[in-house]
Amino acid sequence: MSALVPSVVREIADGYAFSGPALDLGAVLLDGTAYADAPVRVPLAVLNRHGLVAGATGTGKTKTLQLIAEQLSAQGVPVFLADIKGDVSGVAAPGEPGERTAARAAEVGQDWRPHGCPAEFYALGGLGSGIPLRATVTSFGPLLLAKVLDLNETQESSLGLVFHYADRNGLELYDLKDLTAVITFLTSPEGKEELKGIGGISAATAGVILRSLTLLENEGAGAFFGEPEFDTAKLLRTADGGEGVVSVLELPAVQDRPQLFSTFLMWLLADLYQELPEVGDLDRPKLVFFFDEAHLLFKGASKSFLEAITQTVRLIRSKGVGIFFVTQTPKDVPADVLAQLGNRVQHALRAFTPDDAKALKATVSTFPKSPAYDLGEVLTSLGTGEAVVTVLSEKGAPTPVAATRLRAPQSLMGPIGPAVLQAAVDGSALAGKYRDAIDRESAYEKLAARAARPEAEPVPAPAGGAEPARERSSERAQGGGGLLGSLMSNPALKSFARSAGTQLGREISRSLFGTSRRRR
């Protein structure tokens, strides 16, 4: 290191001198000067300890995601990116050299070379040009669906009862019309009789749920629920050359349905949690998942939903998955979740109002104390592409706080053209499997056929007893018991749970979110 580097910069740089593989974020910044001899890095092995990328609009959060994603890909780690604004697709194309890029590279000691990453492009249910991502209603589960529908706890409990009934009676819930058919049946005289002794659904509650489902369908979101359901294992692929595949989920078409896309991202994580084996701490993660606009997930969430998110974040690191929440300020993330985010990249904040000043103070309090910086002053004076960083060292201890001038992404800093994007989608090996929706016989058709018979007959139980047709209770029970706990806290299901006993516990404790494992 040059003798001209101040001693305080040397001390900070020593905290980022890791022996194992690491990602290069940038160079230490002090009093407006970037010191290329003092790199700021994050060990690859700690990226399953999760992270936070925060900052005001326009401060460079998206470019930071791109910078981290392309380096992960180069190290053979698959990445998932949610593209809210439609400007992340450039990660698949080489960047364009220019004076600003060359100047930034020189400032931070970067050997900048244009390079794109292998990428797949997806869209929710075909609401966009990417490969359609769908999930069955059963797989999505009652707790996540209740969040999408903005249901209260009583309505959420009733929805859990509907799922339980459908499971027990071989009524497959693939799409929204299946769920609507079951709710309608259970509020009919015949359906009420079948629920006698284990609870019921009031007409008012059923009406609220049905109206919410109709609204969701009318907004076009119904296309997301159905088959073929996406296999989340496809997110963990590497390209032929060993680079990790970057999966980009385009979301501009559903920006006006924030609860849908934020809850869908949580479904992806819940499904990965169920499917992946325990691996402990690896030398590199299996997948790093960037959760953009994270505040939308937590806004208005029920207590049981927040508890399930916290559990998922806490436990999924042992499956080799790292999560980065991306939002404006740390206060957007609940404290129990924030406490688990060991890697922090905080871009500039503004303090134009009293509320801004409170947010700034709260943000400063989440960082280790720094003898080198007045963080309150630094955070309001950072430029675009600069951030305050602290990460976990290879030993799991926080590194010194470092104001950092970040490197420039080597991929295209902007969207690729529509024709290029469409060609990538058409050329994907996944397009043939997932592009066209299918509609198999399920609850809607079975109940319609039953209603057409002269005398209604009981809904036939699936072969092998009371277990659902798609899977066995023992498989679902492997996922955990978070949903059972949340349902048991609701008065509407207490008498139901007492009556159904341990059998109910096996049925609905399918995972932290009540999502259902399915056979591949």
Coordinates of C-alpha atoms in Angstrom, one line a residue:
M1 CA 0.0 0.0 0.0
S2 CA 1.3 3.5 -0.9
A3 CA 3.0 5.5 1.9
L4 CA 0.7 8.3 1.0
V5 CA -2.4 6.5 2.2
P6 CA -3.5 8.0 5.6
S7 CA -3.2 5.7 8.6
V8 CA -7.0 5.7 9.2
V9 CA -7.5 4.4 5.7
R10 CA -4.9 1.7 6.2
E11 CA -6.8 0.6 9.3
I12 CA -10.0 0.4 7.5
A13 CA -8.4 -1.5 4.6
D14 CA -6.9 -4.0 7.0
G15 CA -10.5 -5.0 8.0
Y16 CA -11.2 -6.0 4.4
A17 CA -8.0 -7.9 3.7
F18 CA -9.6 -11.4 3.4
S19 CA -7.7 -14.5 2.5
G20 CA -10.5 -16.4 0.7
P21 CA -12.5 -15.5 -2.5
A22 CA -14.4 -12.2 -2.2
L23 CA -16.4 -9.7 -4.2
D24 CA -14.8 -6.3 -4.9
L25 CA -17.2 -3.5 -4.0
G26 CA -14.9 -0.4 -4.4
A27 CA -12.3 1.7 -2.7
V28 CA -12.2 3.4 0.7
L29 CA -13.4 7.0 0.4
L30 CA -12.2 9.7 2.9
D31 CA -12.7 13.5 2.6
G32 CA -13.8 13.1 -1.1
T33 CA -10.7 11.1 -2.1
A34 CA -11.0 7.4 -3.2
Y35 CA -7.9 5.3 -2.2
A36 CA -7.4 2.6 -4.9
D37 CA -4.9 0.9 -2.7
A38 CA -7.5 0.3 0.0
P39 CA -10.1 -2.0 -1.5
V40 CA -13.5 -2.7 0.1
R41 CA -14.6 -6.3 -0.3
V42 CA -17.1 -8.9 1.0
P43 CA -16.2 -12.5 1.5
L44 CA -18.1 -14.9 -0.8
A45 CA -18.6 -17.3 2.1
V46 CA -20.6 -14.9 4.2
L47 CA -23.2 -13.9 1.6
N48 CA -25.6 -16.5 3.0
R49 CA -25.7 -14.3 6.1
H50 CA -27.9 -11.9 4.1
G51 CA -27.7 -8.2 3.5
L52 CA -29.3 -4.8 3.0
V53 CA -28.8 -2.4 0.1
A54 CA -30.5 0.9 1.0
G55 CA -30.6 4.5 -0.1
A56 CA -32.7 7.3 -1.4
T57 CA -34.1 7.2 -5.0
G58 CA -31.4 7.9 -7.6
T59 CA -28.4 7.1 -5.4
G60 CA -27.3 4.0 -7.3
K61 CA -28.9 1.1 -5.6
T62 CA -29.7 -0.7 -8.8
K63 CA -26.2 -0.4 -10.1
T64 CA -24.9 -1.8 -6.8
L65 CA -27.2 -4.9 -7.3
Q66 CA -25.8 -5.2 -10.8
L67 CA -22.2 -5.0 -9.6
I68 CA -22.7 -7.7 -7.0
A69 CA -24.8 -9.9 -9.3
E70 CA -22.3 -10.0 -12.1
Q71 CA -19.4 -10.8 -9.7
L72 CA -21.4 -13.6 -8.1
S73 CA -22.2 -15.0 -11.5
A74 CA -18.5 -14.9 -12.4
Q75 CA -17.8 -16.9 -9.2
G76 CA -20.3 -19.6 -10.3
V77 CA -23.1 -18.5 -7.9
P78 CA -26.6 -18.2 -9.4
V79 CA -28.5 -14.9 -8.7
F80 CA -32.1 -13.9 -8.7
L81 CA -33.0 -10.2 -9.4
A82 CA -36.4 -8.6 -9.2
D83 CA -36.5 -5.9 -11.9
I84 CA -39.1 -3.4 -10.7
K85 CA -38.3 -0.6 -13.0
G86 CA -37.3 -2.6 -16.1
D87 CA -33.6 -1.5 -16.1
V88 CA -31.8 -4.6 -14.8
S89 CA -32.0 -6.6 -18.0
G90 CA -28.6 -5.0 -19.1
V91 CA -26.9 -7.5 -16.8
A92 CA -27.0 -9.9 -19.8
A93 CA -25.1 -7.7 -22.2
P94 CA -21.5 -6.3 -22.1
G95 CA -21.2 -2.7 -20.9
E96 CA -20.3 0.2 -23.0
P97 CA -17.0 1.9 -22.5
G98 CA -17.0 5.6 -21.9
E99 CA -15.1 8.4 -20.2
R100 CA -17.1 8.3 -17.0
T101 CA -16.7 4.5 -16.7
A102 CA -12.9 4.8 -17.4
A103 CA -12.6 7.6 -14.8
R104 CA -14.4 5.6 -12.1
A105 CA -12.3 2.5 -12.9
A106 CA -9.1 4.5 -12.5
E107 CA -10.3 6.0 -9.2
V108 CA -11.0 2.7 -7.5
G109 CA -8.3 0.6 -9.2
Q110 CA -10.6 -1.5 -11.3
D111 CA -9.5 -3.4 -14.4
W112 CA -12.8 -2.6 -16.2
R113 CA -13.7 -4.9 -19.1
P114 CA -17.2 -5.2 -20.7
H115 CA -18.8 -8.5 -19.9
G116 CA -22.4 -9.8 -19.8
C117 CA -23.8 -12.6 -17.7
P118 CA -25.8 -15.7 -18.8
A119 CA -29.4 -14.8 -18.0
E120 CA -33.0 -16.0 -18.0
F121 CA -35.9 -13.6 -18.1
Y122 CA -39.2 -14.3 -16.4
A123 CA -42.6 -12.6 -15.9
L124 CA -45.4 -13.2 -13.5
G125 CA -48.0 -15.4 -15.2
G126 CA -47.0 -14.0 -18.6
L127 CA -47.7 -10.4 -17.6
G128 CA -44.6 -9.3 -19.6
S129 CA -42.4 -10.7 -22.3
G130 CA -40.4 -13.1 -20.0
I131 CA -41.0 -16.8 -19.4
P132 CA -44.3 -17.1 -17.4
L133 CA -43.9 -18.0 -13.7
R134 CA -46.9 -19.6 -12.2
A135 CA -47.8 -21.3 -8.9
T136 CA -50.8 -23.3 -8.0
V137 CA -53.1 -21.9 -5.4
T138 CA -52.4 -25.0 -3.2
S139 CA -48.6 -24.4 -3.5
F140 CA -49.0 -20.7 -2.7
G141 CA -50.9 -21.6 0.5
P142 CA -53.4 -19.7 2.6
L143 CA -51.1 -17.4 4.5
L144 CA -49.4 -15.9 1.5
L145 CA -52.7 -15.7 -0.4
A146 CA -54.2 -13.9 2.6
K147 CA -51.5 -11.3 2.3
V148 CA -52.2 -10.8 -1.4
L149 CA -55.9 -10.4 -0.7
D150 CA -55.3 -8.1 2.3
L151 CA -57.4 -10.3 4.6
N152 CA -57.7 -9.8 8.4
E153 CA -56.8 -12.6 10.8
T154 CA -60.3 -14.0 11.0
Q155 CA -60.6 -14.1 7.2
E156 CA -57.1 -15.6 7.0
S157 CA -58.2 -18.4 9.4
S158 CA -61.3 -19.1 7.3
L159 CA -59.2 -19.3 4.2
G160 CA -57.0 -21.8 6.1
L161 CA -60.1 -23.9 6.7
V162 CA -60.9 -23.9 3.0
F163 CA -57.5 -25.2 2.1
H164 CA -57.7 -27.9 4.8
Y165 CA -61.1 -29.0 3.5
A166 CA -59.9 -29.1 -0.1
D167 CA -56.8 -31.1 0.9
R168 CA -58.9 -33.6 2.8
N169 CA -61.4 -34.2 0.0
G170 CA -59.2 -34.4 -3.0
L171 CA -60.2 -31.1 -4.5
E172 CA -57.1 -29.7 -6.2
L173 CA -56.7 -26.0 -6.0
Y174 CA -54.8 -25.1 -9.1
D175 CA -56.2 -21.7 -10.1
L176 CA -58.5 -19.1 -8.7
K177 CA -61.7 -20.6 -10.1
D178 CA -60.9 -23.8 -8.1
L179 CA -60.7 -21.8 -4.9
T180 CA -63.8 -19.8 -5.7
A181 CA -65.7 -23.0 -6.4
V182 CA -64.8 -24.5 -3.0
I183 CA -65.6 -21.4 -1.0
T184 CA -69.0 -21.2 -2.8
F185 CA -69.7 -24.8 -2.1
L186 CA -68.8 -24.5 1.6
T187 CA -71.2 -21.7 2.1
S188 CA -74.1 -23.6 0.5
P189 CA -76.4 -25.7 2.8
E190 CA -74.8 -28.9 1.7
G191 CA -71.3 -27.6 2.3
K192 CA -72.2 -26.2 5.7
E193 CA -73.4 -29.6 6.7
E194 CA -70.1 -31.2 5.8
L195 CA -68.2 -28.7 8.0
K196 CA -70.5 -29.3 11.0
G197 CA -68.4 -30.2 14.0
I198 CA -65.1 -28.7 12.8
G199 CA -66.1 -25.1 12.3
G200 CA -67.6 -23.1 9.4
I201 CA -67.3 -20.0 7.2
S202 CA -69.7 -17.1 7.8
A203 CA -71.4 -15.7 4.7
A204 CA -69.9 -12.3 5.4
T205 CA -66.3 -13.7 5.6
A206 CA -66.9 -15.8 2.4
G207 CA -68.2 -12.7 0.7
V208 CA -65.1 -10.7 1.5
I209 CA -62.8 -13.4 0.3
L210 CA -64.8 -13.9 -2.9
R211 CA -64.9 -10.2 -3.7
S212 CA -61.2 -10.0 -3.2
L213 CA -60.6 -13.0 -5.5
T214 CA -62.8 -11.4 -8.2
L215 CA -60.9 -8.1 -7.9
L216 CA -57.6 -10.0 -8.2
E217 CA -58.9 -11.9 -11.3
N218 CA -60.2 -8.7 -12.9
E219 CA -56.7 -7.0 -12.5
G220 CA -55.2 -9.8 -14.6
A221 CA -53.3 -11.4 -11.7
G222 CA -55.3 -14.6 -12.0
A223 CA -53.0 -15.6 -14.8
F224 CA -50.2 -16.2 -12.3
F225 CA -52.1 -18.9 -10.5
G226 CA -52.2 -22.2 -12.4
E227 CA -50.1 -24.7 -14.2
P228 CA -47.5 -25.5 -15.2
E229 CA -46.1 -24.5 -11.9
F230 CA -42.5 -23.2 -11.9
D231 CA -39.8 -25.4 -10.5
T232 CA -37.7 -23.1 -8.3
A233 CA -34.8 -25.5 -8.7
K234 CA -34.3 -23.9 -12.1
L235 CA -33.0 -20.8 -10.3
L236 CA -29.9 -22.7 -9.1
R237 CA -28.4 -23.4 -12.5
T238 CA -24.9 -22.6 -13.9
A239 CA -24.1 -22.0 -17.5
D240 CA -21.8 -24.4 -19.5
G241 CA -18.8 -22.2 -18.8
G242 CA -19.4 -22.4 -15.0
E243 CA -20.9 -19.0 -14.5
G244 CA -24.0 -18.7 -12.4
V245 CA -27.2 -18.0 -14.3
V246 CA -28.8 -14.6 -13.4
S247 CA -32.6 -14.9 -13.3
V248 CA -34.3 -11.6 -13.9
L249 CA -38.0 -11.3 -13.0
E250 CA -39.4 -8.4 -14.9
L251 CA -42.1 -6.6 -12.9
P252 CA -43.0 -3.3 -14.6
A253 CA -46.3 -4.8 -15.8
V254 CA -47.4 -5.5 -12.2
Q255 CA -46.1 -2.3 -10.5
D256 CA -49.7 -1.4 -9.6
R257 CA -50.1 -4.7 -7.7
P258 CA -47.2 -4.5 -5.2
Q259 CA -48.7 -7.0 -2.8
L260 CA -48.8 -9.6 -5.5
F261 CA -45.2 -9.3 -6.6
S262 CA -43.7 -8.9 -3.1
T263 CA -45.7 -11.9 -1.8
F264 CA -44.7 -13.9 -4.9
L265 CA -41.0 -13.3 -4.1
M266 CA -41.7 -14.6 -0.6
W267 CA -43.3 -17.7 -2.2
L268 CA -40.2 -18.4 -4.2
L269 CA -38.1 -18.3 -1.0
A270 CA -40.6 -20.5 0.9
D271 CA -40.5 -23.0 -1.9
L272 CA -36.7 -23.0 -2.0
Y273 CA -36.6 -23.5 1.8
Q274 CA -38.8 -26.6 1.5
E275 CA -36.9 -28.1 -1.4
L276 CA -33.3 -27.5 -0.5
P277 CA -31.3 -29.8 1.9
E278 CA -29.5 -28.5 5.0
V279 CA -25.9 -27.7 4.1
G280 CA -24.6 -25.4 6.8
D281 CA -22.0 -22.9 5.9
L282 CA -20.4 -23.4 2.5
D283 CA -17.4 -21.7 0.9
R284 CA -20.0 -19.9 -1.4
P285 CA -23.8 -19.7 -1.4
K286 CA -26.0 -21.8 -3.7
L287 CA -28.1 -18.8 -4.6
V288 CA -28.2 -15.1 -3.7
F289 CA -31.7 -13.6 -3.9
F290 CA -32.2 -9.8 -4.2
F291 CA -35.6 -8.7 -2.8
D292 CA -36.2 -5.2 -4.3
E293 CA -38.8 -2.8 -2.9
A294 CA -38.7 -4.8 0.3
H295 CA -40.9 -2.3 2.2
L296 CA -43.9 -3.5 0.1
L297 CA -43.6 -7.0 1.7
F298 CA -43.8 -5.7 5.2
K299 CA -46.4 -3.0 4.8
G300 CA -49.7 -3.9 6.5
A301 CA -48.5 -7.5 7.1
S302 CA -50.2 -9.5 9.8
K303 CA -48.2 -10.6 12.9
S304 CA -48.2 -14.3 11.8
F305 CA -47.0 -13.3 8.3
L306 CA -44.1 -11.2 9.8
E307 CA -43.2 -14.1 12.1
A308 CA -43.1 -16.5 9.1
I309 CA -40.8 -14.1 7.2
T310 CA -38.5 -13.8 10.1
Q311 CA -38.3 -17.6 10.5
T312 CA -37.6 -18.0 6.8
V313 CA -34.8 -15.4 6.7
R314 CA -33.3 -17.0 9.8
L315 CA -33.4 -20.6 8.6
I316 CA -32.8 -20.4 4.9
R317 CA -29.2 -19.5 5.3
S318 CA -28.5 -23.1 6.4
K319 CA -29.8 -24.1 2.9
G320 CA -27.1 -22.0 1.3
V321 CA -29.4 -19.2 0.2
G322 CA -28.5 -15.5 0.8
I323 CA -31.1 -12.7 0.7
F324 CA -30.4 -9.1 0.1
F325 CA -33.3 -6.7 0.9
V326 CA -33.3 -3.6 -1.1
T327 CA -35.2 -0.5 0.1
Q328 CA -34.8 3.2 1.0
T329 CA -34.0 3.1 4.7
P330 CA -33.3 0.3 7.3
K331 CA -36.4 1.3 9.1
D332 CA -38.4 -0.2 6.2
V333 CA -37.4 -3.6 7.5
P334 CA -38.7 -5.0 10.8
A335 CA -36.1 -5.1 13.6
D336 CA -36.1 -8.9 13.9
V337 CA -35.3 -9.2 10.2
L338 CA -32.8 -6.4 10.2
A339 CA -30.9 -8.0 13.0
Q340 CA -30.1 -10.9 10.6
L341 CA -28.7 -8.8 7.8
G342 CA -25.0 -9.0 8.3
N343 CA -23.8 -7.2 5.2
R344 CA -24.8 -3.5 4.7
V345 CA -24.4 -1.2 1.7
Q346 CA -26.1 2.1 2.6
H347 CA -26.3 4.7 -0.2
A348 CA -27.0 8.4 0.4
L349 CA -30.0 9.6 2.5
R350 CA -31.7 13.0 2.4
A351 CA -32.6 15.0 5.4
F352 CA -35.1 17.6 4.0
T353 CA -37.8 17.0 6.6
P354 CA -38.1 16.1 10.3
D355 CA -39.1 12.6 9.3
D356 CA -36.0 12.4 7.1
A357 CA -33.9 13.5 10.0
K358 CA -35.4 10.7 12.2
A359 CA -34.8 8.1 9.5
L360 CA -31.2 9.3 9.2
K361 CA -30.6 9.0 12.9
A362 CA -32.2 5.6 13.0
T363 CA -29.9 4.5 10.1
V364 CA -26.8 5.7 11.8
S365 CA -27.7 3.7 14.9
T366 CA -27.7 0.4 12.8
F367 CA -24.0 0.8 12.0
P368 CA -21.0 0.0 14.2
K369 CA -19.4 3.1 15.7
S370 CA -16.7 4.6 13.5
P371 CA -13.8 6.7 14.7
A372 CA -13.1 7.7 11.1
Y373 CA -16.5 9.2 10.1
D374 CA -19.3 11.3 11.3
L375 CA -21.9 9.0 9.7
G376 CA -24.8 11.4 9.9
E377 CA -22.7 13.9 7.8
V378 CA -21.3 11.3 5.4
L379 CA -24.7 9.7 4.6
T380 CA -26.1 13.1 3.5
S381 CA -23.1 14.0 1.4
L382 CA -22.4 10.8 -0.6
G383 CA -22.6 11.0 -4.3
T384 CA -24.2 8.6 -6.8
G385 CA -22.4 5.4 -6.8
E386 CA -21.0 5.9 -3.3
A387 CA -22.1 4.1 -0.1
V388 CA -21.2 3.4 3.5
V389 CA -20.3 -0.3 3.8
T390 CA -19.9 -2.8 6.6
V391 CA -19.9 -6.6 6.0
L392 CA -19.1 -9.7 8.0
S393 CA -15.5 -10.9 8.0
E394 CA -14.5 -14.5 7.3
K395 CA -14.7 -15.0 11.1
G396 CA -18.2 -13.5 11.3
A397 CA -17.3 -10.2 12.9
P398 CA -18.4 -6.9 11.5
T399 CA -15.8 -5.1 9.4
P400 CA -14.9 -1.4 10.1
V401 CA -17.4 1.1 8.6
A402 CA -16.0 2.2 5.2
A403 CA -17.3 5.1 3.1
T404 CA -16.8 3.6 -0.4
R405 CA -16.6 4.7 -4.0
L406 CA -18.2 1.7 -5.7
R407 CA -16.9 0.0 -8.8
A408 CA -18.7 0.4 -12.2
P409 CA -20.7 -2.7 -13.4
Q410 CA -19.1 -4.4 -16.4
S411 CA -22.4 -5.2 -17.9
L412 CA -24.8 -2.8 -19.6
M413 CA -26.0 -0.1 -17.2
G414 CA -29.5 0.1 -18.7
P415 CA -32.1 -2.2 -20.3
I416 CA -31.4 -4.3 -23.4
G417 CA -33.6 -3.7 -26.4
P418 CA -37.0 -5.4 -26.7
A419 CA -35.9 -7.4 -29.7
V420 CA -32.8 -8.7 -27.9
L421 CA -34.9 -9.6 -24.8
Q422 CA -37.5 -11.4 -26.8
A423 CA -34.8 -13.4 -28.7
A424 CA -33.4 -14.4 -25.3
V425 CA -36.8 -15.6 -24.1
D426 CA -37.6 -17.5 -27.3
G427 CA -34.2 -19.2 -27.2
S428 CA -34.5 -20.4 -23.6
A429 CA -34.7 -24.1 -23.0
L430 CA -37.5 -23.4 -20.5
A431 CA -39.8 -21.6 -22.9
G432 CA -41.4 -24.8 -24.2
K433 CA -42.2 -26.1 -20.8
Y434 CA -43.6 -23.0 -19.2
R435 CA -44.9 -20.7 -21.9
D436 CA -48.4 -22.2 -22.4
A437 CA -50.9 -22.5 -19.5
I438 CA -52.7 -25.8 -19.0
D439 CA -56.0 -26.5 -17.2
R440 CA -56.4 -29.9 -15.7
E441 CA -59.4 -31.4 -14.0
S442 CA -59.5 -29.9 -10.5
A443 CA -61.9 -28.6 -7.8
Y444 CA -63.9 -26.5 -10.2
E445 CA -64.7 -29.3 -12.6
K446 CA -65.3 -31.9 -9.8
L447 CA -67.8 -29.7 -8.0
A448 CA -69.5 -28.7 -11.2
A449 CA -69.9 -32.4 -12.1
R450 CA -71.2 -33.1 -8.6
A451 CA -73.8 -30.4 -8.9
A452 CA -75.0 -31.8 -12.2
R453 CA -75.8 -35.2 -10.7
P454 CA -79.5 -35.8 -9.8
E455 CA -78.6 -36.5 -6.2
A456 CA -75.5 -35.0 -4.7
E457 CA -73.0 -37.5 -3.6
P458 CA -70.2 -37.0 -1.0
V459 CA -67.0 -35.7 -2.5
P460 CA -64.8 -38.8 -3.0
A461 CA -61.8 -39.0 -0.8
P462 CA -58.5 -39.6 -2.6
A463 CA -57.1 -43.1 -2.9
G464 CA -55.2 -44.3 0.1
G465 CA -57.4 -42.7 2.7
A466 CA -57.7 -39.1 3.7
E467 CA -54.5 -37.9 2.2
P468 CA -54.6 -35.3 -0.7
A469 CA -54.2 -36.6 -4.2
R470 CA -51.0 -34.5 -5.0
E471 CA -48.9 -35.5 -2.0
R472 CA -48.7 -37.2 1.4
S473 CA -49.1 -35.6 4.8
S474 CA -45.7 -36.9 5.8
E475 CA -44.0 -35.0 3.0
R476 CA -45.8 -31.8 3.9
A477 CA -44.9 -32.1 7.6
Q478 CA -41.2 -31.8 6.7
G479 CA -41.7 -28.1 6.0
G480 CA -42.3 -26.9 9.6
G481 CA -45.2 -25.7 11.7
G482 CA -45.3 -21.9 11.3
L483 CA -48.8 -21.8 9.8
L484 CA -50.3 -24.0 12.4
G485 CA -49.1 -21.7 15.1
S486 CA -50.5 -18.7 13.3
L487 CA -53.9 -20.3 12.8
M488 CA -54.1 -21.6 16.4
S489 CA -53.7 -18.0 17.6
N490 CA -57.0 -17.1 15.8
P491 CA -60.2 -17.6 17.7
A492 CA -62.1 -18.7 14.6
L493 CA -60.0 -21.9 14.4
K494 CA -59.5 -22.8 18.0
S495 CA -62.6 -25.0 18.2
F496 CA -61.8 -26.4 14.8
A497 CA -58.3 -27.3 15.9
R498 CA -59.5 -29.0 19.1
S499 CA -61.9 -31.1 17.1
A500 CA -59.4 -32.1 14.4
G501 CA -56.5 -32.7 16.8
T502 CA -53.2 -33.9 15.6
Q503 CA -54.5 -34.9 12.2
L504 CA -55.1 -31.3 11.4
G505 CA -51.6 -30.5 12.6
R506 CA -50.2 -32.8 10.1
E507 CA -52.4 -31.4 7.3
I508 CA -51.7 -27.7 7.7
S509 CA -48.3 -27.5 9.2
R510 CA -46.9 -27.8 5.7
S511 CA -44.2 -25.1 5.9
L512 CA -43.5 -21.7 7.4
F513 CA -46.1 -20.2 5.1
G514 CA -48.4 -23.1 4.7
T515 CA -47.1 -23.6 1.2
S516 CA -47.4 -27.2 -0.1
R517 CA -44.6 -29.3 -1.4
R518 CA -45.3 -30.9 -4.7
R519 CA -43.8 -33.9 -6.5
R520 CA -41.3 -32.9 -9.2

